[in-house]
CSV table of C-alpha atoms and ligand atoms in Angstrom, one decimal:
chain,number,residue,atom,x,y,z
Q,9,UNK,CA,54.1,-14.6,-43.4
Q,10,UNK,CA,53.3,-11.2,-45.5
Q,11,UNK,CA,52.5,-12.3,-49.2
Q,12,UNK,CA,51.8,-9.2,-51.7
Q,13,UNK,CA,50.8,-9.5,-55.3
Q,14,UNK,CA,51.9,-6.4,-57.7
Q,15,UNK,CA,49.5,-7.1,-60.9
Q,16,UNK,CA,47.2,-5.5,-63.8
Q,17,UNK,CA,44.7,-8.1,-62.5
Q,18,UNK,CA,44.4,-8.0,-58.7
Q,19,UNK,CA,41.3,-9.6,-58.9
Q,20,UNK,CA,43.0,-13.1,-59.5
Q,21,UNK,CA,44.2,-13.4,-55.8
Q,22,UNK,CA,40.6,-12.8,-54.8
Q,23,UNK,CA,40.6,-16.3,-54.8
Q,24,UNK,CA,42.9,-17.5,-52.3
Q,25,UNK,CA,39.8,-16.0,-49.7
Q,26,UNK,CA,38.4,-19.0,-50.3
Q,27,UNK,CA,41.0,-21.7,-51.1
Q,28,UNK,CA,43.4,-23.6,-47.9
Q,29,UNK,CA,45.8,-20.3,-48.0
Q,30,UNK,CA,42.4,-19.1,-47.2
Q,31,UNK,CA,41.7,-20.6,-43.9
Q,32,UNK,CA,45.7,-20.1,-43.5
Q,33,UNK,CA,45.2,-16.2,-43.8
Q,34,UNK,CA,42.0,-16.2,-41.3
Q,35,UNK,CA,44.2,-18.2,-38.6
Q,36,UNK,CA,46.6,-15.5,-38.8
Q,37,UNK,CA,49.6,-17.5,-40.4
Q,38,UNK,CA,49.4,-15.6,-43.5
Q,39,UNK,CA,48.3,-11.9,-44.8
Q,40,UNK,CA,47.4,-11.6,-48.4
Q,41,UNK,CA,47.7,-8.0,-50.2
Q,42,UNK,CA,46.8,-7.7,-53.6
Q,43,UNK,CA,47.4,-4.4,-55.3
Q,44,UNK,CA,46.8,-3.0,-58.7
Q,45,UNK,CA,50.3,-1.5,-60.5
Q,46,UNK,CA,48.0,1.0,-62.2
Q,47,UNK,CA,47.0,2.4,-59.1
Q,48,UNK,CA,50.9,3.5,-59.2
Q,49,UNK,CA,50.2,5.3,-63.0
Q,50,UNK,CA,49.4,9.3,-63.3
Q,51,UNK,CA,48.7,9.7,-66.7
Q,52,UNK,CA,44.8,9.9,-68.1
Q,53,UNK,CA,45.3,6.1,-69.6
Q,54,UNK,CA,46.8,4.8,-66.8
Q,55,UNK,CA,49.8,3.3,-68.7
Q,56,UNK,CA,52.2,0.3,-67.4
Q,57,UNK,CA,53.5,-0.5,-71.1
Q,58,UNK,CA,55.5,1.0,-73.9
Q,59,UNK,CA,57.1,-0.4,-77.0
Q,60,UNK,CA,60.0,-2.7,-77.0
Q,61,UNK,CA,63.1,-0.7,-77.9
Q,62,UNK,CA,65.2,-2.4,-79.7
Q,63,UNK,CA,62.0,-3.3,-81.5
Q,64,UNK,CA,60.1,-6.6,-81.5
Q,65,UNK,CA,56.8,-7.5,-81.4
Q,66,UNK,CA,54.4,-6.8,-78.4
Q,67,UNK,CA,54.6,-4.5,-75.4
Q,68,UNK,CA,57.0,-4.0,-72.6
Q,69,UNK,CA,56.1,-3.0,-69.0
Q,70,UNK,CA,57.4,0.3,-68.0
Q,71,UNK,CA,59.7,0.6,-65.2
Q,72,UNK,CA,58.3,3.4,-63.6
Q,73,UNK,CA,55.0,2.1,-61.6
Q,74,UNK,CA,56.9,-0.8,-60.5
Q,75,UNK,CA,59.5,1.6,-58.6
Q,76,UNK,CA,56.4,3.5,-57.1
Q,77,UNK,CA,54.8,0.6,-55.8
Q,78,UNK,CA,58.1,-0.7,-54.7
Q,79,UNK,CA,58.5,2.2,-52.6
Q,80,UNK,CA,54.9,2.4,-50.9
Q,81,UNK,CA,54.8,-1.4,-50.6
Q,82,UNK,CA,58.1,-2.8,-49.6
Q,83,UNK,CA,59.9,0.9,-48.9
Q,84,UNK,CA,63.2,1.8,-50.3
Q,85,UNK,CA,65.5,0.5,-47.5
Q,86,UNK,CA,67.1,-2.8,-48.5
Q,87,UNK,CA,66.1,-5.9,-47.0
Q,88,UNK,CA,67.8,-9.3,-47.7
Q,89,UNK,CA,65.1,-11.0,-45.9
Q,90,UNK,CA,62.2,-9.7,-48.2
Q,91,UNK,CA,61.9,-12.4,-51.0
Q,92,UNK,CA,60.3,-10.6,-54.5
Q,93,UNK,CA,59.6,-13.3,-56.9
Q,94,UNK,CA,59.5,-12.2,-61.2
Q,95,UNK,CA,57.4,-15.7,-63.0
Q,96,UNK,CA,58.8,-15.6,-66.1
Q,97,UNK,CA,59.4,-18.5,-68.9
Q,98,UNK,CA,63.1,-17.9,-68.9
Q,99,UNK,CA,63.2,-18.2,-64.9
Q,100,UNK,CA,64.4,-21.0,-63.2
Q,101,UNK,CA,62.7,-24.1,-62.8
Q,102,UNK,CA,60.7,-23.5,-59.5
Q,103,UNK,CA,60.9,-26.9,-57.1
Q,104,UNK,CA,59.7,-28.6,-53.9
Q,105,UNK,CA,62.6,-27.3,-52.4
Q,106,UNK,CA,62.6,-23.8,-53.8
Q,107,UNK,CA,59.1,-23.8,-52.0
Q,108,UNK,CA,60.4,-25.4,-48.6
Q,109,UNK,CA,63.2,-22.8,-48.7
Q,110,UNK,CA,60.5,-19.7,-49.1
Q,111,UNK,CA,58.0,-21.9,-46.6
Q,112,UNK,CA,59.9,-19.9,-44.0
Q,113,UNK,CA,60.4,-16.3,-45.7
Q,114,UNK,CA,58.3,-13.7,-43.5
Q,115,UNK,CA,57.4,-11.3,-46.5
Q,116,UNK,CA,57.1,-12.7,-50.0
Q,117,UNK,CA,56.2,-10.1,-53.3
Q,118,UNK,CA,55.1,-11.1,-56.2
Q,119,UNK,CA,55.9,-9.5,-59.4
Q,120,UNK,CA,53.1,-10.6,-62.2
Q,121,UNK,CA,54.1,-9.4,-65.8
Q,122,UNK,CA,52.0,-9.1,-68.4
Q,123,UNK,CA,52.4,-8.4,-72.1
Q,124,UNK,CA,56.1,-9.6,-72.9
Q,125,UNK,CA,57.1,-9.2,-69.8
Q,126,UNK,CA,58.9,-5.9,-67.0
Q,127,UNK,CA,61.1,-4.2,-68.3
Q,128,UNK,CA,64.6,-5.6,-67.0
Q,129,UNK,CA,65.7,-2.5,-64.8
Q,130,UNK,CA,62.9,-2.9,-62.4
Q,131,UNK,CA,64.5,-7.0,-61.3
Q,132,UNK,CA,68.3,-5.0,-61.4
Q,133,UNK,CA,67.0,-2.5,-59.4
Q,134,UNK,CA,65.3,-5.0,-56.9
Q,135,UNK,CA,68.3,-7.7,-57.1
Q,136,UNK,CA,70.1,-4.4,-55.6
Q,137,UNK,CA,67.5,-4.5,-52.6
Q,138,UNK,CA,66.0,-7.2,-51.9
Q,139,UNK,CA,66.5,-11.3,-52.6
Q,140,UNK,CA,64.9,-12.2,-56.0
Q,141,UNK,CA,63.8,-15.0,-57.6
Q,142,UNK,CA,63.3,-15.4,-61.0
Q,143,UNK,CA,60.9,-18.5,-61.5
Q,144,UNK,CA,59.4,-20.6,-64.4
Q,145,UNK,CA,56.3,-23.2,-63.5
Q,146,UNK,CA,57.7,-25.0,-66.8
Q,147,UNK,CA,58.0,-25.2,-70.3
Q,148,UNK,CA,55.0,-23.6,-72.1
Q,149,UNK,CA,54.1,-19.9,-72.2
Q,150,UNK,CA,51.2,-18.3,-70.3
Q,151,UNK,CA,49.8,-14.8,-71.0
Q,152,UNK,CA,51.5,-13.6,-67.7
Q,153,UNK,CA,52.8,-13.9,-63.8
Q,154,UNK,CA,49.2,-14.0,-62.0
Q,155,UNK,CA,48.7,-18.1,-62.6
Q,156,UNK,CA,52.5,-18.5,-61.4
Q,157,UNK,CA,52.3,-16.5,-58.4
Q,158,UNK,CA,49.4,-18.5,-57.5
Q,159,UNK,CA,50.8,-22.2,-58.0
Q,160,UNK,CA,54.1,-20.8,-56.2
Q,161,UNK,CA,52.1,-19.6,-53.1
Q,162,UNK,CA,49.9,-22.8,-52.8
Q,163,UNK,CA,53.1,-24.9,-52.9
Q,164,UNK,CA,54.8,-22.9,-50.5
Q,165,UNK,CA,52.0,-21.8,-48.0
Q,166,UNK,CA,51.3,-25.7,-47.7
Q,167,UNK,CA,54.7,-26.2,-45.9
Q,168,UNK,CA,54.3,-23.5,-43.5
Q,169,UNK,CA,54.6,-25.0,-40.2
Q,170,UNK,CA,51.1,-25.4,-38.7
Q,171,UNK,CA,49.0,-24.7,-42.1
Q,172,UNK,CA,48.5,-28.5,-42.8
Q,173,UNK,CA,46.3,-30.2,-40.2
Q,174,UNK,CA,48.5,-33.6,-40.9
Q,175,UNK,CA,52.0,-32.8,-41.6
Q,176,UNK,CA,52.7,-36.8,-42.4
Q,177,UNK,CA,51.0,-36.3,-45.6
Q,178,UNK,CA,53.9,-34.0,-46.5
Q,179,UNK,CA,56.2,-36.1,-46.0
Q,180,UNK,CA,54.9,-39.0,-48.6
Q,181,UNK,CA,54.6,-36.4,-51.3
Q,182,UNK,CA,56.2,-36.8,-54.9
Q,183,UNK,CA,59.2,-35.1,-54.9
Q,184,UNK,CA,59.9,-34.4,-51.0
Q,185,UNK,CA,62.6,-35.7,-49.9
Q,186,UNK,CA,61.4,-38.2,-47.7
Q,187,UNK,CA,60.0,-40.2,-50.7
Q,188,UNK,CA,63.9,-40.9,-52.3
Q,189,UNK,CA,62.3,-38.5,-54.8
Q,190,UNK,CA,60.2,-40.9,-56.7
Q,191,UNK,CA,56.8,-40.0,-57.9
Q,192,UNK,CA,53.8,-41.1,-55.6
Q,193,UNK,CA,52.5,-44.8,-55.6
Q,194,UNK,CA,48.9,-44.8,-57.0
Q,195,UNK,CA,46.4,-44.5,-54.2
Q,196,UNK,CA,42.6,-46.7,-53.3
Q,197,UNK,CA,39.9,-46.1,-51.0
Q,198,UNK,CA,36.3,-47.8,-50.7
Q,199,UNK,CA,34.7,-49.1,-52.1
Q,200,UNK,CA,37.2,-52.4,-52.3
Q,201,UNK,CA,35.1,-53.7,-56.3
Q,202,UNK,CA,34.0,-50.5,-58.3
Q,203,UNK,CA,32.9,-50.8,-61.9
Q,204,UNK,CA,34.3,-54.0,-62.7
Q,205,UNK,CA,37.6,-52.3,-61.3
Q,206,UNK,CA,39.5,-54.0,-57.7
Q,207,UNK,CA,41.8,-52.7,-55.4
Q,208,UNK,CA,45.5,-54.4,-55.7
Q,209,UNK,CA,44.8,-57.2,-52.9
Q,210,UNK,CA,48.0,-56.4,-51.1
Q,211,UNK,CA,46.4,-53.2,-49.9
Q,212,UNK,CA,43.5,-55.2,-48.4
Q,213,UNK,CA,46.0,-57.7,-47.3
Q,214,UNK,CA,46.9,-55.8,-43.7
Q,215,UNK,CA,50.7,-56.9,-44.2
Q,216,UNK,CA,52.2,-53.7,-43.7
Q,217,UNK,CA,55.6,-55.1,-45.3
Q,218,UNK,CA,53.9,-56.3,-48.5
Q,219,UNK,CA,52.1,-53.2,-48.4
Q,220,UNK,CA,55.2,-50.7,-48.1
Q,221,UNK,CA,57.1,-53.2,-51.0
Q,222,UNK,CA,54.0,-52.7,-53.4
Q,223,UNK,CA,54.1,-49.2,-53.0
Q,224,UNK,CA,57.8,-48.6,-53.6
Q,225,UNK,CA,57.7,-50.8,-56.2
Q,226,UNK,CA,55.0,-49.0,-57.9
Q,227,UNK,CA,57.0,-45.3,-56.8
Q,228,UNK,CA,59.8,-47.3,-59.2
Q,229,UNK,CA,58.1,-48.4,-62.2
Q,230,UNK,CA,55.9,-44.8,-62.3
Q,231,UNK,CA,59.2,-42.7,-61.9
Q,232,UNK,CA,61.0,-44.6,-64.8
Q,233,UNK,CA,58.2,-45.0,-67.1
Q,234,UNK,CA,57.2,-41.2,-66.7
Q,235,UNK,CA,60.3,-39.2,-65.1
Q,236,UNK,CA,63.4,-41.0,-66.1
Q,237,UNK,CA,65.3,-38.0,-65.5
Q,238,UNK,CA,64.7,-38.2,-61.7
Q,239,UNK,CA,66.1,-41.8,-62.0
Q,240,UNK,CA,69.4,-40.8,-61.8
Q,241,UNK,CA,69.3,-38.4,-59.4
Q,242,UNK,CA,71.0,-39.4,-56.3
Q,243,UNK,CA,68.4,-39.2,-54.2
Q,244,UNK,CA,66.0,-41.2,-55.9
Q,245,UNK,CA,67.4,-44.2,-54.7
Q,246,UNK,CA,67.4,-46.0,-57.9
Q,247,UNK,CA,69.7,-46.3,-61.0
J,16,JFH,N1,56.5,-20.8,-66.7
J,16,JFH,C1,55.9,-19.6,-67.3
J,16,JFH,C2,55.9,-18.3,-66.8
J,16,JFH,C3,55.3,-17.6,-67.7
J,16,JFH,C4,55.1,-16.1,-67.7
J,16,JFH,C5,55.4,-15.3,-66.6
J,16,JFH,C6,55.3,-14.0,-66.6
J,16,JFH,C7,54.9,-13.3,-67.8
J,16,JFH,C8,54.7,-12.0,-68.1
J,16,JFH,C9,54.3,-11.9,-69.5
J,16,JFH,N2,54.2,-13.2,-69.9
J,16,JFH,C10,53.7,-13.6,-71.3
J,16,JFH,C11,54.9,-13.8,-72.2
J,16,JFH,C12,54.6,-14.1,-73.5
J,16,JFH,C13,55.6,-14.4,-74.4
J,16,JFH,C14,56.9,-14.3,-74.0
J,16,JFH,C15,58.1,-14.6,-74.9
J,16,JFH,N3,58.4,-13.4,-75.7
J,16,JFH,C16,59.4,-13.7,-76.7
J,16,JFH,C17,60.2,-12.4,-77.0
J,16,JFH,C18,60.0,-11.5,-75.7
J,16,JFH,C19,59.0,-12.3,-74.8
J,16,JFH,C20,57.2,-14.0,-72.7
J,16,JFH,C21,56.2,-13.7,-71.8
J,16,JFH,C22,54.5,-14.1,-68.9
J,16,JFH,C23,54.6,-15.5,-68.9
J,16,JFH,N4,54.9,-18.4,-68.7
J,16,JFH,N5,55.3,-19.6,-68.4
């Protein structure tokens, strides 16, 4: 898998080096390209934004350096099977199953905005070329796409076959499918009396059916008292 990161700030991917997408790019599953759109500019100021028209307040992102880079990066042949991916707070709710779906893209592009965000031509012009997704991490504002791009590739470079050394750890997760999409049970380790503070005796019990009951049970109660909204979903398994 071939991510690339179109950005004002390059420098933020510098971090993936060193995180799990990391040791994912040094075994080969995935190459990391980070480039800066100014490097796609030709005046004196190297300038990505302009005024809004229409008015407003803030900046827009020109359309211009983002064609350029388009064409150098991706090439200006269309391409169904290149995935270009616009964070934005009026994109669609990104999910563990948006994620799975892109866990098997071969080349992913990520478009960071800044300011108030790209100027709408430049996601027409790549709907007409390429398969785009427009993507929000949720309801609150950051200052651009950079943050985004990196939550979206830790949660889908996780689910690339071979990147996780224990696959059944995916499996149990909050909202995969496997777990009737209720949130995760809380979890204990050693040691058994901490602070004042015991593990549930049913997990020190080694009755794997009381242990599996607890666990769902507590999956229930967390998922209604915090996420009643994935209560009635139909695959959550309760109602
Ligand atoms: N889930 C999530 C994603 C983001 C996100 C993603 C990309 C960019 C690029 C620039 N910004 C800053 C930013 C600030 C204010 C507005 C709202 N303005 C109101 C009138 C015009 C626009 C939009 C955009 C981003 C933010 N934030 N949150």
């Amino acid at each position: 898998m071939r991510l690339d990161y179109l950005s004002i700030f390059p420098a933020y991917f510098d971090v993936l080096d060193i995180s799990l997408v990391g040791k994912a790019a040094i075994n080969g599953l995935v190459e990391i390209h980070a480039h800066d759109l100014r490097d796609w500019t030709h005046d004196r100021h190297r300038t990505v934004d302009d005024t809004p028209c229409g008015g407003g307040a803030g900046m827009v992102m020109k359309p211009d350096p983002w064609g350029e880079a388009f064409d150098e990066i991706i090439g200006t042949e269309s391409d169904p099977s290149v995935h270009v991916i616009f964070p934005a707070p009026s994109g669609t709710p990104f999910t563990q199953s948006a994620a799975a779906e892109l866990s098997s893209a071969q080349r992913i592009v990520f478009c960071c905005g800044r300011y108030e965000g790209i100027d709408h031509r430049v996601i027409d012009y790549a709907r007409s070329m390429w398969t785009v997704h427009e993507v929000s991490l949720g309801d609150y504002v950051l200052n651009g796409g950079e943050v985004a791009a990196l939550a979206i590739t830790e949660a889908v470079v996780r689910l690339v076959p071979g990147f996780m050394g224990n696959p059944e750890s995916l499996a149990e997760e909050s909202f995969s499918a496997g777990q009737d999409g209720l949130l995760e049970y809380p979890l204990f380790t050693r040691p058994v009396s901490w602070r004042g503070l015991d593990v549930p005796e049913v997990l020190m019990s080694g009755h794997h059916g009381r242990i599996a009951s607890w666990r769902r049970d507590e999956s229930v109660r967390l998922t209604r008292e915090r996420r009643p909204d994935l209560t009635d979903s139909d695959s959550s398994g309760i109602h």
